[in-house]
Amino acid sequence: MADTTTGTRIGGGARQRLYASTIDTYDETADLDLIAIEYALNGEPVALSTAERIHAARLLDSRGVEIGAIAYRLGTSTATVRGWKANGWKPGRAPKREKRPEPVCGEPRMYRRHLKNGEDCEVCRAANAAADRRYRLTGSTRAST
């Protein structure tokens, strides 16, 4: 009898199932439904609480899944998942970044601020004109070093 095996497309084989726990189905201390989390880990639609989403996100991140894929599987945004990760897998926003330094005369940001306030500053106007010329000549507003 002839061999009738056919090729297998990528991803067509048996998929590895991810488990939240191999023993428990519920975590009383954290109030987590580990079966629901397991469904989410495997991309199956399920309603999760915030604590369960964070736990699932932490498990997926520890397995090397990208932030975008985690957010897609859990039905949330990438910014939310990044915030949880930045907070040590706790609810809330990511810590605020350092503020940009205040602009000084001679920078395009300060030129725009002068325009907004109706002020006239020759230093900023000249710097903005120079940046505009550089952009038209080189495609960049930054001065070459």
Coordinates of N, CA and C in Angstrom, one line a residue:
M1 N 0.8 -1.2 0.0 CA 0.0 0.0 0.0 C 0.9 1.2 0.0
A2 N 0.5 2.2 -0.8 CA 1.3 3.4 -0.9 C 1.2 4.4 0.3
D3 N 2.2 5.2 0.6 CA 2.1 6.1 1.7 C 1.3 7.3 1.2
T4 N 0.2 7.6 2.0 CA -0.7 8.7 1.6 C -0.6 9.9 2.5
T5 N 0.5 10.0 3.2 CA 0.7 11.2 4.1 C 0.8 12.4 3.3
T6 N 0.3 13.5 3.8 CA 0.4 14.8 3.1 C 1.2 15.7 4.0
G7 N 1.6 16.8 3.4 CA 2.3 17.8 4.2 C 1.4 18.5 5.2
T8 N 2.0 19.0 6.2 CA 1.3 19.8 7.2 C 1.7 21.2 7.2
R9 N 0.7 22.1 7.1 CA 1.0 23.5 7.1 C 1.4 24.0 8.5
I10 N 2.2 25.1 8.5 CA 2.7 25.6 9.7 C 1.5 26.0 10.6
G11 N 1.6 25.6 11.8 CA 0.5 25.8 12.8 C -0.6 24.9 12.7
G12 N -0.5 23.9 11.8 CA -1.6 22.9 11.6 C -1.5 21.7 12.6
G13 N -0.4 21.6 13.2 CA -0.2 20.5 14.1 C -0.9 20.7 15.5
A14 N -0.7 19.8 16.4 CA -1.3 19.9 17.7 C -0.8 21.1 18.4
R15 N -1.7 21.9 18.9 CA -1.3 23.1 19.6 C -1.1 22.8 21.1
Q16 N 0.0 23.4 21.6 CA 0.3 23.2 23.0 C -0.7 24.1 23.8
R17 N -1.3 23.4 24.8 CA -2.3 24.1 25.7 C -1.6 24.7 26.9
L18 N -1.9 25.9 27.2 CA -1.3 26.6 28.4 C -2.2 26.4 29.6
Y19 N -1.6 26.2 30.7 CA -2.4 25.9 31.9 C -2.0 27.0 33.0
A20 N -3.0 27.5 33.7 CA -2.8 28.4 34.8 C -2.4 27.7 36.0
S21 N -2.9 26.5 36.2 CA -2.5 25.7 37.4 C -2.9 24.2 37.0
T22 N -2.1 23.3 37.4 CA -2.4 21.9 37.1 C -3.0 21.2 38.3
I23 N -3.2 21.9 39.4 CA -3.8 21.3 40.6 C -5.1 22.0 41.0
D24 N -5.1 23.3 41.1 CA -6.2 24.1 41.6 C -7.1 24.6 40.5
T25 N -8.3 24.9 40.8 CA -9.2 25.5 39.9 C -9.6 26.9 40.4
Y26 N -9.3 27.3 41.6 CA -9.7 28.5 42.2 C -8.6 29.0 43.2
D27 N -8.3 30.2 43.2 CA -7.3 30.8 44.2 C -8.1 31.7 45.1
E28 N -8.3 31.2 46.4 CA -9.2 31.9 47.3 C -8.5 33.2 47.8
T29 N -7.2 33.2 48.0 CA -6.5 34.4 48.5 C -6.6 35.5 47.5
A30 N -6.4 35.3 46.3 CA -6.5 36.4 45.3 C -7.8 36.5 44.6
D31 N -8.8 35.6 44.9 CA -10.1 35.5 44.3 C -10.0 35.4 42.7
L32 N -9.2 34.3 42.3 CA -9.0 34.1 40.9 C -9.6 32.8 40.4
D33 N -10.4 32.8 39.3 CA -10.9 31.6 38.7 C -9.8 31.1 37.7
L34 N -9.1 30.1 38.1 CA -8.0 29.7 37.3 C -8.4 29.0 36.0
I35 N -9.6 28.4 36.0 CA -10.1 27.8 34.7 C -10.4 28.9 33.7
A36 N -11.0 30.0 34.2 CA -11.3 31.1 33.2 C -10.0 31.7 32.7
I37 N -9.0 31.8 33.6 CA -7.7 32.3 33.2 C -7.1 31.4 32.2
E38 N -7.2 30.1 32.4 CA -6.7 29.1 31.4 C -7.3 29.3 30.0
Y39 N -8.6 29.5 30.0 CA -9.3 29.8 28.7 C -8.7 31.0 28.1
A40 N -8.5 32.1 28.8 CA -7.9 33.3 28.3 C -6.5 33.1 27.8
L41 N -5.7 32.3 28.5 CA -4.3 32.0 28.1 C -4.3 31.3 26.7
N42 N -5.3 30.5 26.4 CA -5.4 29.8 25.2 C -6.2 30.5 24.1
G43 N -6.6 31.7 24.3 CA -7.3 32.5 23.3 C -8.8 32.2 23.2
E44 N -9.4 31.6 24.2 CA -10.8 31.3 24.1 C -11.5 32.5 24.7
P45 N -12.7 32.8 24.2 CA -13.4 34.0 24.8 C -14.0 33.6 26.2
V46 N -13.7 34.5 27.1 CA -14.2 34.4 28.5 C -14.2 35.7 29.2
A47 N -15.2 35.9 30.1 CA -15.2 37.1 30.9 C -14.3 37.0 32.1
L48 N -13.4 38.0 32.2 CA -12.5 38.0 33.3 C -12.6 39.2 34.2
S49 N -12.3 39.1 35.5 CA -12.2 40.3 36.3 C -10.9 40.9 36.1
T50 N -10.7 42.1 36.6 CA -9.4 42.8 36.4 C -8.2 42.0 37.0
A51 N -8.4 41.5 38.2 CA -7.4 40.7 38.8 C -7.0 39.5 38.0
E52 N -8.1 38.8 37.4 CA -7.8 37.7 36.5 C -7.1 38.1 35.2
R53 N -7.4 39.2 34.7 CA -6.7 39.7 33.5 C -5.3 39.9 33.8
I54 N -5.0 40.6 34.9 CA -3.6 40.9 35.3 C -2.8 39.6 35.5
H55 N -3.4 38.6 36.2 CA -2.8 37.4 36.4 C -2.5 36.6 35.1
A56 N -3.4 36.6 34.2 CA -3.2 36.0 32.9 C -2.2 36.8 32.1
A57 N -2.2 38.1 32.1 CA -1.1 38.9 31.4 C 0.3 38.6 32.0
R58 N 0.4 38.4 33.3 CA 1.7 38.1 33.9 C 2.1 36.7 33.5
L59 N 1.2 35.8 33.4 CA 1.6 34.4 33.0 C 2.0 34.4 31.5
L60 N 1.3 35.1 30.7 CA 1.7 35.2 29.2 C 3.0 35.9 29.1
D61 N 3.2 37.0 29.8 CA 4.5 37.7 29.7 C 5.7 36.8 30.1
S62 N 5.5 36.0 31.2 CA 6.5 35.2 31.7 C 6.9 34.1 30.6
R63 N 5.9 33.8 29.7 CA 6.1 32.8 28.7 C 6.7 33.4 27.4
G64 N 6.9 34.7 27.4 CA 7.6 35.4 26.3 C 6.6 35.9 25.2
V65 N 5.3 36.0 25.6 CA 4.3 36.4 24.6 C 4.5 38.0 24.5
E66 N 4.4 38.5 23.3 CA 4.5 40.0 23.1 C 3.3 40.7 23.7
I67 N 3.5 42.0 24.1 CA 2.5 42.8 24.7 C 1.2 42.9 23.9
G68 N 1.4 43.1 22.6 CA 0.2 43.2 21.7 C -0.6 42.0 21.6
A69 N 0.1 40.8 21.6 CA -0.7 39.5 21.6 C -1.4 39.3 23.0
I70 N -0.7 39.7 24.0 CA -1.4 39.6 25.4 C -2.6 40.4 25.4
A71 N -2.5 41.7 25.0 CA -3.7 42.6 25.0 C -4.8 42.1 24.1
Y72 N -4.5 41.5 23.0 CA -5.5 40.9 22.1 C -6.2 39.7 22.7
R73 N -5.4 38.9 23.3 CA -6.0 37.7 24.0 C -6.9 38.1 25.1
L74 N -6.6 39.1 25.9 CA -7.3 39.5 27.0 C -8.4 40.6 26.8
G75 N -8.5 41.0 25.5 CA -9.5 42.0 25.2 C -9.3 43.4 25.8
T76 N -8.0 43.8 25.9 CA -7.7 45.1 26.5 C -6.7 45.8 25.6
S77 N -6.2 47.0 26.0 CA -5.3 47.7 25.1 C -3.8 47.4 25.5
T78 N -2.9 47.7 24.6 CA -1.5 47.5 24.9 C -1.0 48.4 26.0
A79 N -1.6 49.6 26.0 CA -1.2 50.6 27.0 C -1.6 50.1 28.4
T80 N -2.7 49.4 28.5 CA -3.2 48.9 29.8 C -2.2 47.8 30.3
V81 N -1.9 46.9 29.4 CA -0.9 45.8 29.8 C 0.4 46.4 30.1
R82 N 0.9 47.4 29.4 CA 2.2 48.0 29.7 C 2.1 48.7 31.1
G83 N 1.0 49.3 31.4 CA 0.8 49.9 32.7 C 0.8 48.9 33.8
W84 N 0.2 47.8 33.6 CA 0.2 46.7 34.7 C 1.6 46.2 34.9
K85 N 2.3 46.0 33.8 CA 3.7 45.5 33.9 C 4.6 46.5 34.6
A86 N 4.5 47.8 34.2 CA 5.3 48.8 34.8 C 5.0 49.0 36.3
N87 N 3.8 48.7 36.7 CA 3.4 48.8 38.1 C 3.6 47.5 38.9
G88 N 4.4 46.6 38.3 CA 4.7 45.3 39.0 C 3.4 44.4 39.0
W89 N 2.7 44.4 37.9 CA 1.5 43.6 37.7 C 0.4 43.9 38.8
K90 N 0.2 45.2 38.9 CA -0.9 45.7 39.8 C -1.7 46.6 38.9
P91 N -3.0 46.8 39.3 CA -3.8 47.7 38.5 C -3.3 49.1 38.6
G92 N -3.6 49.9 37.5 CA -3.2 51.3 37.5 C -2.4 51.7 36.3
R93 N -2.1 52.9 36.2 CA -1.4 53.4 35.0 C 0.1 53.3 35.3
A94 N 0.8 53.4 34.2 CA 2.3 53.3 34.2 C 2.8 54.6 34.9
P95 N 3.9 54.5 35.6 CA 4.4 55.7 36.3 C 4.7 56.8 35.3
K96 N 4.5 58.0 35.7 CA 4.7 59.1 34.8 C 6.2 59.2 34.4
R97 N 6.4 59.6 33.2 CA 7.7 59.9 32.7 C 8.2 61.2 33.2
E98 N 9.5 61.4 33.2 CA 10.0 62.7 33.5 C 9.5 63.8 32.6
K99 N 9.3 65.0 33.1 CA 8.8 66.0 32.2 C 9.9 66.5 31.3
R100 N 9.6 66.9 30.2 CA 10.6 67.5 29.3 C 11.0 68.9 29.9
P101 N 12.3 69.2 29.6 CA 12.7 70.5 30.1 C 12.0 71.6 29.4
E102 N 11.9 72.7 30.1 CA 11.2 73.9 29.5 C 12.0 74.4 28.3
P103 N 11.4 74.8 27.3 CA 12.1 75.3 26.1 C 12.8 76.6 26.4
V104 N 13.8 76.8 25.6 CA 14.6 78.1 25.8 C 14.5 78.8 24.4
C105 N 14.8 80.0 24.4 CA 14.8 80.8 23.2 C 15.8 80.2 22.2
G106 N 15.4 80.0 21.0 CA 16.3 79.4 20.0 C 15.9 78.0 19.6
E107 N 14.8 77.5 20.2 CA 14.3 76.2 19.9 C 13.0 76.3 19.2
P108 N 12.6 75.4 18.3 CA 11.3 75.5 17.6 C 10.1 75.4 18.6
R109 N 10.3 74.7 19.7 CA 9.1 74.7 20.6 C 8.9 76.1 21.2
M110 N 10.0 76.8 21.5 CA 9.8 78.1 22.1 C 9.3 79.1 21.0
Y111 N 9.7 78.9 19.8 CA 9.2 79.8 18.7 C 7.6 79.6 18.6
R112 N 7.2 78.4 18.7 CA 5.7 78.1 18.6 C 5.0 78.7 19.8
R113 N 5.7 78.6 21.0 CA 5.1 79.2 22.2 C 4.9 80.7 22.0
H114 N 6.0 81.4 21.5 CA 5.9 82.8 21.3 C 4.8 83.1 20.3
L115 N 4.6 82.4 19.2 CA 3.6 82.6 18.3 C 2.2 82.5 19.0
K116 N 2.1 81.5 19.8 CA 0.8 81.2 20.5 C 0.4 82.4 21.4
N117 N 1.4 82.9 22.1 CA 1.2 84.0 23.0 C 1.2 85.4 22.3
G118 N 1.4 85.4 21.0 CA 1.4 86.7 20.3 C 2.7 87.5 20.5
E119 N 3.8 86.9 20.9 CA 5.0 87.6 21.2 C 5.9 87.5 20.0
D120 N 6.9 88.5 19.9 CA 7.9 88.5 18.8 C 9.3 88.4 19.4
C121 N 10.0 87.3 19.0 CA 11.3 87.0 19.5 C 12.2 86.8 18.3
E122 N 13.2 87.7 18.0 CA 14.0 87.6 16.9 C 14.9 86.3 16.9
V123 N 15.4 86.0 18.1 CA 16.3 84.8 18.3 C 15.5 83.5 17.8
C124 N 14.3 83.4 18.3 CA 13.5 82.2 18.0 C 13.1 82.2 16.5
R125 N 12.8 83.4 16.0 CA 12.4 83.5 14.6 C 13.6 83.1 13.7
A126 N 14.8 83.5 14.0 CA 16.0 83.2 13.2 C 16.3 81.7 13.3
A127 N 16.1 81.1 14.5 CA 16.4 79.7 14.7 C 15.4 78.8 13.9
N128 N 14.1 79.3 13.9 CA 13.1 78.5 13.2 C 13.3 78.6 11.7
A129 N 13.7 79.8 11.2 CA 14.0 79.9 9.8 C 15.2 79.1 9.4
A130 N 16.2 79.0 10.2 CA 17.4 78.1 9.9 C 17.0 76.7 9.9
A131 N 16.1 76.2 10.9 CA 15.7 74.8 10.9 C 14.8 74.5 9.6
D132 N 14.0 75.5 9.2 CA 13.2 75.3 8.0 C 14.1 75.2 6.8
R133 N 15.1 76.0 6.7 CA 16.1 75.9 5.5 C 16.8 74.5 5.5
R134 N 17.2 74.1 6.7 CA 17.9 72.8 6.8 C 16.9 71.7 6.4
Y135 N 15.6 71.8 6.8 CA 14.7 70.8 6.4 C 14.5 70.7 4.9
R136 N 14.4 71.9 4.3 CA 14.2 71.9 2.8 C 15.4 71.3 2.1
L137 N 16.6 71.6 2.6 CA 17.8 71.1 1.9 C 18.2 69.7 2.2
T138 N 18.0 69.2 3.5 CA 18.4 67.9 3.9 C 17.3 66.9 4.3
G139 N 16.1 67.4 4.5 CA 15.1 66.6 5.0 C 15.0 66.4 6.5
S140 N 15.9 67.1 7.2 CA 16.0 67.1 8.7 C 16.1 68.5 9.2
T141 N 15.4 68.7 10.4 CA 15.5 70.0 11.0 C 16.7 70.1 12.0
R142 N 17.3 68.9 12.2 CA 18.5 68.9 13.2 C 19.7 69.3 12.5
A143 N 20.5 70.1 13.2 CA 21.8 70.6 12.6 C 22.8 69.4 12.6
S144 N 23.6 69.3 11.5 CA 24.5 68.2 11.4 C 25.7 68.4 12.4
T145 N 26.2 67.3 12.9 CA 27.3 67.4 13.8 C 28.6 67.1 13.2

